[in-house]
Every structure is written in structure tokens, then in C-alpha cells.
Coordinates of C-alpha atoms in Angstrom, one line a residue:
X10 CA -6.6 -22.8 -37.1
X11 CA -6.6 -24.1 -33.3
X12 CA -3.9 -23.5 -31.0
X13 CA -3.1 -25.8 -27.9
X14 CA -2.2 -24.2 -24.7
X15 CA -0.5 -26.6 -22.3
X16 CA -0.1 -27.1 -18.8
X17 CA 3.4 -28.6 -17.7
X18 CA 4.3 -30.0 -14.7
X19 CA 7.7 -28.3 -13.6
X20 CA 8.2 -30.1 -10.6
X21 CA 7.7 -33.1 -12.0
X22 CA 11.9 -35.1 -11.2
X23 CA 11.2 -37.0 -14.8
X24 CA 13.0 -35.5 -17.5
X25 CA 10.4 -35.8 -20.0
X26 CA 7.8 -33.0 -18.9
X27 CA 4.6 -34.6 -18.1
X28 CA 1.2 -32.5 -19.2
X29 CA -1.3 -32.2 -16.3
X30 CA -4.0 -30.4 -18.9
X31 CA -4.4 -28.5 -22.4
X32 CA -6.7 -26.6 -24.0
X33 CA -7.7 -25.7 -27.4
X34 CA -8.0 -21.9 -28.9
X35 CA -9.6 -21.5 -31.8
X36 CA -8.6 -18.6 -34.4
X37 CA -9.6 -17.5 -37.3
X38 CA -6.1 -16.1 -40.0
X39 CA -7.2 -13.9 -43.1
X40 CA -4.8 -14.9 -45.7
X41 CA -7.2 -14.0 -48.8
X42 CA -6.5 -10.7 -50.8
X43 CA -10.3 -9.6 -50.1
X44 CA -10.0 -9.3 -46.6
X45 CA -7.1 -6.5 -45.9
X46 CA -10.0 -4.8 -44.0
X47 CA -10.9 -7.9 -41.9
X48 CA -6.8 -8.4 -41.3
X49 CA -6.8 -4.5 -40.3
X50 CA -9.1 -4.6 -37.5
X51 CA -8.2 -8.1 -35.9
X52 CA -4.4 -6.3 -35.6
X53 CA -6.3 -3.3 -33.9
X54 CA -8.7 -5.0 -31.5
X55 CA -7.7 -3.7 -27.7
X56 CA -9.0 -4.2 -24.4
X57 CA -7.7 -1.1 -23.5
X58 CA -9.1 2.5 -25.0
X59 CA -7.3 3.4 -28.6
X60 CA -5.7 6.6 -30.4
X61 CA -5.0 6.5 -34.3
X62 CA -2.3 8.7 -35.7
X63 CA -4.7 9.9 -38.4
X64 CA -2.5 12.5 -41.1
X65 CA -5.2 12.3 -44.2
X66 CA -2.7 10.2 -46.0
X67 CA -3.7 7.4 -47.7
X68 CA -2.2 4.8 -44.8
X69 CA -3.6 6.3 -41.7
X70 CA -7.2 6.7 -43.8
X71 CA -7.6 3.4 -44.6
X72 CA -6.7 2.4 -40.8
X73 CA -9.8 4.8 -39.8
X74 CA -12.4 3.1 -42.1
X75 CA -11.1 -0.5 -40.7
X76 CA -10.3 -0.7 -37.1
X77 CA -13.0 1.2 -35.6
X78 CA -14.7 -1.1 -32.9
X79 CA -18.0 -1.2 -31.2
X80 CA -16.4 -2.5 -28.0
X81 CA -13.4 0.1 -27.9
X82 CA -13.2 3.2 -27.6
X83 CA -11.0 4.8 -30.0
X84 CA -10.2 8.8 -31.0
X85 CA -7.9 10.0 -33.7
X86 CA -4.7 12.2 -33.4
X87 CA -4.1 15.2 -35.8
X88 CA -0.6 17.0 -35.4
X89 CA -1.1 20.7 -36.7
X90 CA 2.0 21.1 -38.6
X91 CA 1.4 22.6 -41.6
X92 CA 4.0 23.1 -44.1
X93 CA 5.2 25.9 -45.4
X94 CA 3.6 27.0 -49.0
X95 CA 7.1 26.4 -50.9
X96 CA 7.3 23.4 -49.8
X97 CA 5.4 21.5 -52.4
X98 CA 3.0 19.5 -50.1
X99 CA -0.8 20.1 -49.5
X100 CA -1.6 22.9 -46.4
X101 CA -5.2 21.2 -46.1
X102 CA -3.9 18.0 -44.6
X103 CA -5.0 19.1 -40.9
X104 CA -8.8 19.8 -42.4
X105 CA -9.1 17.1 -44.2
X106 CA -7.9 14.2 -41.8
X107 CA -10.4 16.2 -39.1
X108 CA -13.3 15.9 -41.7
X109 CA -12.0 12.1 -42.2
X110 CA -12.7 11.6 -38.4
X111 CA -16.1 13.5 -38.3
X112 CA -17.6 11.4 -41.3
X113 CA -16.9 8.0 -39.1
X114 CA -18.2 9.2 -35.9
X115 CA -14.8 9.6 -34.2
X116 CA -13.4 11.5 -31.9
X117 CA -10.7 13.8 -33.4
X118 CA -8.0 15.7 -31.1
X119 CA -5.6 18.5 -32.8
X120 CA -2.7 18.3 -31.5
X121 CA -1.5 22.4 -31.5
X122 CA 1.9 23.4 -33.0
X123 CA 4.1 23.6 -29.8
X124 CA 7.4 23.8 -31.2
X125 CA 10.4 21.9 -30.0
X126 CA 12.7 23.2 -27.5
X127 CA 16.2 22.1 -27.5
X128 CA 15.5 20.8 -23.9
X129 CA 12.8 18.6 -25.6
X130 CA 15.2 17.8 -29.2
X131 CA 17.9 16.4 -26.2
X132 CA 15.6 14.3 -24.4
X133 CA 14.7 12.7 -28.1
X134 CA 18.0 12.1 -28.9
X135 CA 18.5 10.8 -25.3
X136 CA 15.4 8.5 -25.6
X137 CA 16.0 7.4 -29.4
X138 CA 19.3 5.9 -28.1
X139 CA 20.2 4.1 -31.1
X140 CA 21.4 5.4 -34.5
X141 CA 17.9 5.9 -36.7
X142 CA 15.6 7.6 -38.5
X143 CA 14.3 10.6 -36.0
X144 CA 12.2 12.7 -38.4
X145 CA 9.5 11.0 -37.9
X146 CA 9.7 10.3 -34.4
X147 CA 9.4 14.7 -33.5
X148 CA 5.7 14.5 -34.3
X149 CA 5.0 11.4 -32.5
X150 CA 7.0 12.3 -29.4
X151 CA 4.5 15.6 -29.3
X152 CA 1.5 13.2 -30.0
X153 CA 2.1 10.8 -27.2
X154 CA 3.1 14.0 -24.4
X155 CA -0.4 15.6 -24.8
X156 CA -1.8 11.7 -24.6
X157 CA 0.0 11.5 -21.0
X158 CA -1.3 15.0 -20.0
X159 CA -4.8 14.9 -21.5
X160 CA -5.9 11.3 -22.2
X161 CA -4.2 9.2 -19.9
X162 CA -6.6 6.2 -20.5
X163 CA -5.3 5.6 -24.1
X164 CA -2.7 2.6 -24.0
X165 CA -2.5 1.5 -27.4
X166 CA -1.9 4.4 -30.8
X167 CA -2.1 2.4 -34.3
X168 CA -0.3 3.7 -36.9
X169 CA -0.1 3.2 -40.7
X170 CA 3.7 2.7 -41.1
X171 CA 4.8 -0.5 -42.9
X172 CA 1.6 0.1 -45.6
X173 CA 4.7 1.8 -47.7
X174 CA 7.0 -1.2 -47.4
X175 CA 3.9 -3.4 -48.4
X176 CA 2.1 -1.9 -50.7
X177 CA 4.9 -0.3 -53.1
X178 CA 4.2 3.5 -51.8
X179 CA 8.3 5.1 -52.1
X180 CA 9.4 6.2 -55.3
X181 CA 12.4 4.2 -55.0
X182 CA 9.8 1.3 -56.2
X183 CA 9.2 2.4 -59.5
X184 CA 12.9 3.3 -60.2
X185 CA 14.0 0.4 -59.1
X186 CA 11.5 -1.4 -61.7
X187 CA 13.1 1.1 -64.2
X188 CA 16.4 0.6 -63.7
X189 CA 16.3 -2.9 -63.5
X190 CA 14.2 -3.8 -66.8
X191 CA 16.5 -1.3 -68.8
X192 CA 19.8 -2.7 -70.5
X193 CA 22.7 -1.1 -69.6
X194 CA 23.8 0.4 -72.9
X195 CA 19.9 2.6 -72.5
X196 CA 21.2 3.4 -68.7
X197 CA 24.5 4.8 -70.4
X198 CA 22.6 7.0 -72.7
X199 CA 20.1 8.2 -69.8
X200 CA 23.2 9.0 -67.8
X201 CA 24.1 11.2 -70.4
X202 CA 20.5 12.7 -70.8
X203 CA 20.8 13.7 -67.2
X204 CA 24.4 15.1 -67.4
X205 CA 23.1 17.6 -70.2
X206 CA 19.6 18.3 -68.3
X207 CA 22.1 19.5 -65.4
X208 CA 24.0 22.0 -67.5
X209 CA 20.4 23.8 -69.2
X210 CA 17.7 23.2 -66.1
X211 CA 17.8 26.6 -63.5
X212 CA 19.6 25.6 -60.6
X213 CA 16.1 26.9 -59.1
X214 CA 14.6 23.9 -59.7
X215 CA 16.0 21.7 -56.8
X216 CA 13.7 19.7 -56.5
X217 CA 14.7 18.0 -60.2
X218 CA 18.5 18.0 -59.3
X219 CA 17.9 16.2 -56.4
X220 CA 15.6 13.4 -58.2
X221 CA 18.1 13.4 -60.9
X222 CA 21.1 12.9 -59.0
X223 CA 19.5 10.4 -57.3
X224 CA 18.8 8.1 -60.6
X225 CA 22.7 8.7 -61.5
X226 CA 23.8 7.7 -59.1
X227 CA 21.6 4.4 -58.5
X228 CA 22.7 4.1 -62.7
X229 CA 26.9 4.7 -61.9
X230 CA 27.1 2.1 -59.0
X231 CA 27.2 -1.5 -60.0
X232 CA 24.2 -4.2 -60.0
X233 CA 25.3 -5.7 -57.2
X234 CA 25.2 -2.0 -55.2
X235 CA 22.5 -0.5 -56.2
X236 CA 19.7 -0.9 -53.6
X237 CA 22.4 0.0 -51.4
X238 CA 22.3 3.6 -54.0
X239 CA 18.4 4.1 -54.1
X240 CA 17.9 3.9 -49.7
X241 CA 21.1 6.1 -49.7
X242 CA 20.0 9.0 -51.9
X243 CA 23.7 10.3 -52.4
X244 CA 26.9 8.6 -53.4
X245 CA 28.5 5.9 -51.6
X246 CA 32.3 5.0 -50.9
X247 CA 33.4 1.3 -51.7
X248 CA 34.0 0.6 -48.2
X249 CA 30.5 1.8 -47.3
X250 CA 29.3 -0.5 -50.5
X251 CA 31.4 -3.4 -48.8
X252 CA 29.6 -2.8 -45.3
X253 CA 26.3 -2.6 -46.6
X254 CA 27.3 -6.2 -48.7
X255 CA 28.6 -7.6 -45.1
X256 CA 24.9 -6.8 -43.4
X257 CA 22.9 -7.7 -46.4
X258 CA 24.6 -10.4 -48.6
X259 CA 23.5 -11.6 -51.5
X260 CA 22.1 -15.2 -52.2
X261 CA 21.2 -16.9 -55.0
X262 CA 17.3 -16.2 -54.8
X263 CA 17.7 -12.6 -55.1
X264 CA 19.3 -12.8 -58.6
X265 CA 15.8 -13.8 -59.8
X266 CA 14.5 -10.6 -59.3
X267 CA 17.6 -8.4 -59.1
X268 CA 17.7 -4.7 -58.6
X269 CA 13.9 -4.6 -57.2
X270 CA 13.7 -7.4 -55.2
X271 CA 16.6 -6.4 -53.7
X272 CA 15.1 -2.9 -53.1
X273 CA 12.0 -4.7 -51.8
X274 CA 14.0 -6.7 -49.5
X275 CA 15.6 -3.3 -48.0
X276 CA 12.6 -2.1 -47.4
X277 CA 11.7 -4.0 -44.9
X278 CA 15.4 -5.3 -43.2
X279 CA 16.8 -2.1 -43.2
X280 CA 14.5 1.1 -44.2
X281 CA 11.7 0.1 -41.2
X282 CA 13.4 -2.4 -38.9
X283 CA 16.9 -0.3 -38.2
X284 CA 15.9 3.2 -39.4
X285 CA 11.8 3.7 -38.3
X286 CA 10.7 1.7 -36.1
X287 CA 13.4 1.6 -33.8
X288 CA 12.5 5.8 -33.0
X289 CA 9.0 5.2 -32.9
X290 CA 9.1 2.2 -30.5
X291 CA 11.2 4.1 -28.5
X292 CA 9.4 6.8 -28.1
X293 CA 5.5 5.4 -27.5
X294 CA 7.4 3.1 -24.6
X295 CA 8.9 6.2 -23.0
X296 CA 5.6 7.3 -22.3
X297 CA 3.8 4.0 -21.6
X298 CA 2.0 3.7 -24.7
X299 CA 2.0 0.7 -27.1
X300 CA 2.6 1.6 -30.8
X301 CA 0.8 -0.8 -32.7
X302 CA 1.2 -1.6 -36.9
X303 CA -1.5 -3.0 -38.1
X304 CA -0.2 -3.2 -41.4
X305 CA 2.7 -5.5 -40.5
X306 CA 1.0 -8.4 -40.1
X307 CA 2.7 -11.7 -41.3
X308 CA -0.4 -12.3 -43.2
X309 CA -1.2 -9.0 -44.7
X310 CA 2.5 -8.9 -46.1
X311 CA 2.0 -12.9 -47.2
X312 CA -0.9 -12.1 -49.0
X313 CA 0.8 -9.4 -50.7
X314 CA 4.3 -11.4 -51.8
X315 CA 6.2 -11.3 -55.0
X316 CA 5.3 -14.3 -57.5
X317 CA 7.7 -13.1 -60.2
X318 CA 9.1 -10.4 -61.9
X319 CA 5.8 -9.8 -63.7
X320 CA 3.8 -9.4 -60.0
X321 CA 6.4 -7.0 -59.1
X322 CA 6.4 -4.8 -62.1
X323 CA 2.4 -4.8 -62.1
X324 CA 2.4 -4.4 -58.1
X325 CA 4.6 -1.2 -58.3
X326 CA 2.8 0.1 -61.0
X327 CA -0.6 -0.2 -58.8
X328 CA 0.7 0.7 -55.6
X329 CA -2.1 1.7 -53.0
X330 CA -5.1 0.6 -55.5
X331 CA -6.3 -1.8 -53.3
X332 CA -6.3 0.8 -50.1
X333 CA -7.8 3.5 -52.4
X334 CA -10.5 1.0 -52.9
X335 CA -11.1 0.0 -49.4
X336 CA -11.4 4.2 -48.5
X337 CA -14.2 4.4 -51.4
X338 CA -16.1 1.7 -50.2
X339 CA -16.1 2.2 -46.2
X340 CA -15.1 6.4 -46.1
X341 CA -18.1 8.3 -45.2
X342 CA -17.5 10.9 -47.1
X343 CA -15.4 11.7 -50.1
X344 CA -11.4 11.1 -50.1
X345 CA -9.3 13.9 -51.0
X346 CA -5.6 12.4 -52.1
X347 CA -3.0 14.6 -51.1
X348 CA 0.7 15.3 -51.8
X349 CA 2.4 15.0 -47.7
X350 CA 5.6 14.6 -46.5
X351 CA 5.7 10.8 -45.7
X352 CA 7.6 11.9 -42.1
X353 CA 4.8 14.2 -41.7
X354 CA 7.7 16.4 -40.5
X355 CA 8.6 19.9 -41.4
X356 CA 11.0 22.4 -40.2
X357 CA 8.8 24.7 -38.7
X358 CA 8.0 22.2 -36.0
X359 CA 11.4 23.4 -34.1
X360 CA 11.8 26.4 -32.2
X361 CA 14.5 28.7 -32.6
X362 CA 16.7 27.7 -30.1
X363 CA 16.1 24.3 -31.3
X364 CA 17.9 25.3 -34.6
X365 CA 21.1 26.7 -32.8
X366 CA 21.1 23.2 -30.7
X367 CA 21.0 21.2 -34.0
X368 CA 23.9 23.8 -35.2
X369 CA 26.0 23.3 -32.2
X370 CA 26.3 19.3 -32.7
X371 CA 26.9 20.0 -36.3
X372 CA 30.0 22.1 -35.7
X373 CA 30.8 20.0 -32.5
X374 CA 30.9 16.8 -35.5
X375 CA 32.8 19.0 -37.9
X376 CA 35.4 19.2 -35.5
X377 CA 35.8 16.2 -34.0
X378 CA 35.7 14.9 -37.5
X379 CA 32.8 12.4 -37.2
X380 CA 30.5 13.9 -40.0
X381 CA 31.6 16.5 -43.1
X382 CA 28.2 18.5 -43.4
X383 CA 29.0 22.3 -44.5
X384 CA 24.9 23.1 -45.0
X385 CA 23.3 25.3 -41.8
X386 CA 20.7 23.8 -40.0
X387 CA 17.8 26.3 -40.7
X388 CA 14.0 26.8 -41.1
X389 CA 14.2 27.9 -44.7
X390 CA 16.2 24.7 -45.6
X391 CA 14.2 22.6 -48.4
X392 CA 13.0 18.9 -46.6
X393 CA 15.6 16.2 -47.5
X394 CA 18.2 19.0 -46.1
X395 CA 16.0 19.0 -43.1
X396 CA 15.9 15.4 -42.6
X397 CA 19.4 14.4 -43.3
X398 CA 20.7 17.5 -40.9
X399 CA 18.8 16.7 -37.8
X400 CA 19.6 13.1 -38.3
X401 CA 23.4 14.0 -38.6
X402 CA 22.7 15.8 -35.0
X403 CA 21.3 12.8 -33.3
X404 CA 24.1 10.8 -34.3
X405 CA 26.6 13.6 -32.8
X406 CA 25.1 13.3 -30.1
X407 CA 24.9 9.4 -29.4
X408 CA 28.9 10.0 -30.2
X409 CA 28.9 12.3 -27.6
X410 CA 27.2 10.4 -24.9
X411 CA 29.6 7.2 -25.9
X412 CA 32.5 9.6 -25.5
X413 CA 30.9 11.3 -22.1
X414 CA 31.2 14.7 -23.7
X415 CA 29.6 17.1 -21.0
X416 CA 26.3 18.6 -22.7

């Protein structure tokens, strides 16, 4: 492809702009589906030296083995936030991600567990100044402070978000294939199925009734509703159901693939562009540093587009093959797939006294009636708790700065 970069004459009185010279860039786009790793590091290429949010995940993996440049300099970033052992995800995800680094020759930086103060959580909620996903955006905001401190000379961080929204990675994918393929008198009986699994399973198991409430509720609201259910994970009002129509209406291209196109659609216009990367933008800027997705590349994502319902069902069935494959081939050592929190967020990562801040703007929105939220904000809470708490807490507090509550 060539681009043409023109000179025009602003001074010129005529009112057709006369061009005093041009000249041609040439450019290469990667719009095959054998090139991801070509795409990758085009995205990544900087003048500038590099960091690479590196978490052992499948994602931020795949970025290692593709953007690493001979004419950059470029060092990954490991938080150390292990999770606790209840908490179902894998406690090696700091040693593998380090040995990830090692095997490709590049510099790895741990960044140590300094918990978060409530004077840090308020300047979080002050800089993420717009309702959104914050979860994600803790870990980050500790990343990019020991950047400022100890590498000042790295400008740009890549990370792997968007690879979820591209390659199929969320649950929600597959249960939207599920319930969308199944007729409704088999979603009546499953409805059932889970009403009886509620009344013999342990309560124990939470992890199940949270899943399975989940798929009920996605089953109980009606087609035209329902990717509004599976990015809400709890049941909605109707006038929250008419809202969510208002911002995302529905046209007559999205009855072809109904329920998971329309989850697919979400993914991207509402799940990453209101709720991530709004937080994570904010963030990197507030300390100078670019945040750059490699993965959300208008070509990557073309490459990768729905051609029927059959291409959906078989791409959310395959998911992350084609990164998987890409690790095996370039990885210099051998990939160990993990089970992390896709946040990379626990609990533990606040301090104590950043629990009774999150408390205080939960009781502050109780009263002031702006949220309903009886659960306490505590370390021992399981993770969706944790996210939808602190989340709940950040919008107190955008509440409270529109009202000019003192602090």
C-alpha cells in the first residue's frame, strides 16, 4: 500500500488549496491469517526503549515471543501478586513468566508486593475519572510507579489486552454459542436442571452457584436481552434492559447471528472500550507512559472476522489455538498453561487500611442510596465479590466528587 503525504499551501487566497509538493510512503499491511506474528511486532516497533506487561498468560506470552526487536530495547514487567491458595488460580504464575523472559534473552523486573494504601486507592479513583473497570488498572498503576522511579527511559508498555475480545478467550463465548444453538423448550428444561442442582449441591461450592446463576439468568431474560445478561453476571431490571437497548440497538445484521454475535459485538463496544481501556489509558498517561495493544490492530481483528454462524461456533470452540501455536514455535523453552485471574488482581494486593477506605464509600453509598451492596469489603472475600465491591467504591466516589462531598 503507498500513502501520499501532501504539502498544502495555506496561504494561498484561492479557495481551492493548491499542493506545492507530495510524497509517497510505502507500507507494507499483514492481512493473512499466517502472519499474527508479523502484525504483533509492526504494532510494537518504538523508537523509544519498551516494557511488556508479561503475567505467564497465554496473551502477554505470545507478545514476548513476537515483538522483541533488535533495534529496541525492551524488558518485561512481572507484578508479584500471588493469589491466595483457595483461590483456584495457579501460585507459579510469577516463576513461570520470569523463566518466560530468561529463555528469550530479556530483561525481567519483579515488581514486589507493595500493597495499596488508601492514599494510593484515592488517587486511582481520582485519576480513573470515569465510571470503569478498575480491577485491572491496581496492578498497572503499581507497574508504571516503579517505571517512573526506576526506569524512567521506558515510554512505551505493550500489553496483551484485546487478544480476549479477538480470539474468543471469556467464557461468556462458549455460553453464548450454547445458548444460542439450543431451542428454547431444551433451555426450559436446563433451567429446571439448575433449579434442582441448587437445592442438592453444598452451598460450599460457590464457585458452581455463581456459574450457574449466571447461565439462568442469561436463559430467563429474553433473546433480545441476553448479551446485555452474560456481560452483566447478575440479574437485570427492565429499565436497565431498556438502557442497555438505547446504547446498543439492534439492527437487522445482528439477527443473523443472534445471541453470540451480539455477545461478540459487546465485547468490544462495551466490555474493552467503556469498562478496560478507559482505566488503563488513564493510568499509563498519568505517568507519561504510552500503553500500547498490539492486539487491537484493525487488521489482526479483520483477519480474524466472523463469516457465519459456522466460523463462530468453530472459532469459540478453538479459541487461543492459533497463539498456543505461535508460543510453541518461537518460545524458547517449554509453555506451561495456567489457570490466572484475567485482571491479574487479587485481594491481597490492598492493605489494610485500604479495606476500611473501600468500606467507608460502601456505607457512605448505602446511605446516600446510590448502590444497595450489604457484602463487606474484605481480604477473605472470594474474586467476583472482590471485583464487583471495589468497583462499587470507585463509583461512590466519582458520586462524591460530582456532589463535592469533602473526602
Amino acid at each position: 500500500r503507498t500513502n501520499y503525504i501532501y504539502e498544502i499551501d495555506l496561504n494561498e487566497k484561492d479557495k481551492n488549496f493548491k499542493i506545492k509538493n507530495f510524497k509517497k510512503i510505502k507500507y507494507f499491511v499483514y492481512d493473512k491469517k499466517d502472519i499474527l506474528d508479523k502484525n504483533l511486532n509492526q504494532a510494537s516497533i518504538a523508537d523509544v526503549e519498551k516494557g511488556l506487561l508479561l503475567s505467564g498468560g497465554i496473551d502477554s506470552t505470545c507478545l514476548l515471543c513476537c515483538t522483541k526487536n533488535k533495534n529496541t530495547k525492551l524488558e518485561s514487567f512481572i507484578i508479584d501478586n500471588t493469589p491466595s491458595e483457595s483461590s483456584g488460580f495457579s501460585s507459579q504464575e510469577i516463576e513461570y513468566a520470569s523463566h518466560y523472559s530468561e529463555s528469550m534473552g530479556i530483561k525481567r523486573n519483579i515488581i514486589n508486593k507493595d500493597q495499596i494504601s488508601s492514599k494510593e486507592l484515592k488517587e486511582i479513583f481520582k485519576i480513573i475519572d470515569t465510571p470503569a473497570e478498575v480491577t485491572g488498572a491496581l496492578a498497572l498503576y503499581l507497574i508504571c510507579k516503579k517505571i517512573k522511579l526506576k526506569n524512567p527511559g521506558i515510554r512505551v508498555l505493550l500489553s496483551g489486552v484485546g487478544a480476549d475480545e479477538i480470539f474468543f478467550g471469556y467464557r461468556g463465548h462458549l455460553l453464548a454459542i450454547f445458548i444460542g444453538i439450543i431451542p428454547k423448550q431444551l433451555q426450559s428444561l436446563f433451567k429446571y436442571l439448575i433449579m434442582i442442582l441448587f437445592k442438592i449441591i453444598p452451598k460450599s461450592y460457590a464457585s458452581f452457584f455463581r456459574r450457574a446463576s449466571v447461565i439462568k439468568n442469561v436463559l430467563d431474560a429474553e433473546n433480545s436481552t441476553k448479551d446485555a445478561s452474560l456481560h452483566a453476571f447478575a440479574k437485570m431490571d427492565e429499565k436497565s434492559l431498556n438502557r442497555w437497548r438505547e446504547c446498543f440497538p439492534l439492527f437487522r445484521t445482528n439477527k443473523n447471528y443472534a445471541v453470540p454475535k451480539l455477545y461478540y459485538e459487546r465485547c468490544f463496544d462495551y466490555f474493552l472500550s467503556q469498562q478496560h481501556l478507559p482505566a488503563y489509558d488513564r493510568i499509563s498517561m498519568f505517568f507519561s507512559i504510552e500503553l500500547r495493544v498490539p492486539f487491537l490492530q484493525n487488521r489482526i481483528k479483520y483477519s480474524n472476522q466472523i463469516n457465519g454462524i459456522i466460523d463462530l461456533i468453530y472459532k469459540s470452540i478453538t479459541r487461543k489455538n492459533k497463539l498456543k501455536k505461535l508460543i510453541r514455535k518461537k518460545l524458547k523453552t517449554r509453555y506451561q498453561p495456567i489457570t490466572k485471574s484475567g485482571f491479574g488482581t487479587y485481594p491481597n494486593i490492598l492493605s489494610q487500611d485500604g479495606f476500611d477506605y473501600v468500606n467507608t464509600l460502601i456505607q457512605y453509598g448505602n446511605k446516600n442510596r446510590w448502590i444497595n451492596e450489604s457484602s463487606r469489603f474484605e481480604s477473605s472475600m472470594n474474586l467476583r465479590l472482590f471485583y464487583h465491591l471495589i468497583n462499587k467504591a470507585h463509583f461512590v466516589y466519582l458520586l462524591k466528587l460530582i456532589n463535592k462531598d469533602k473526602f
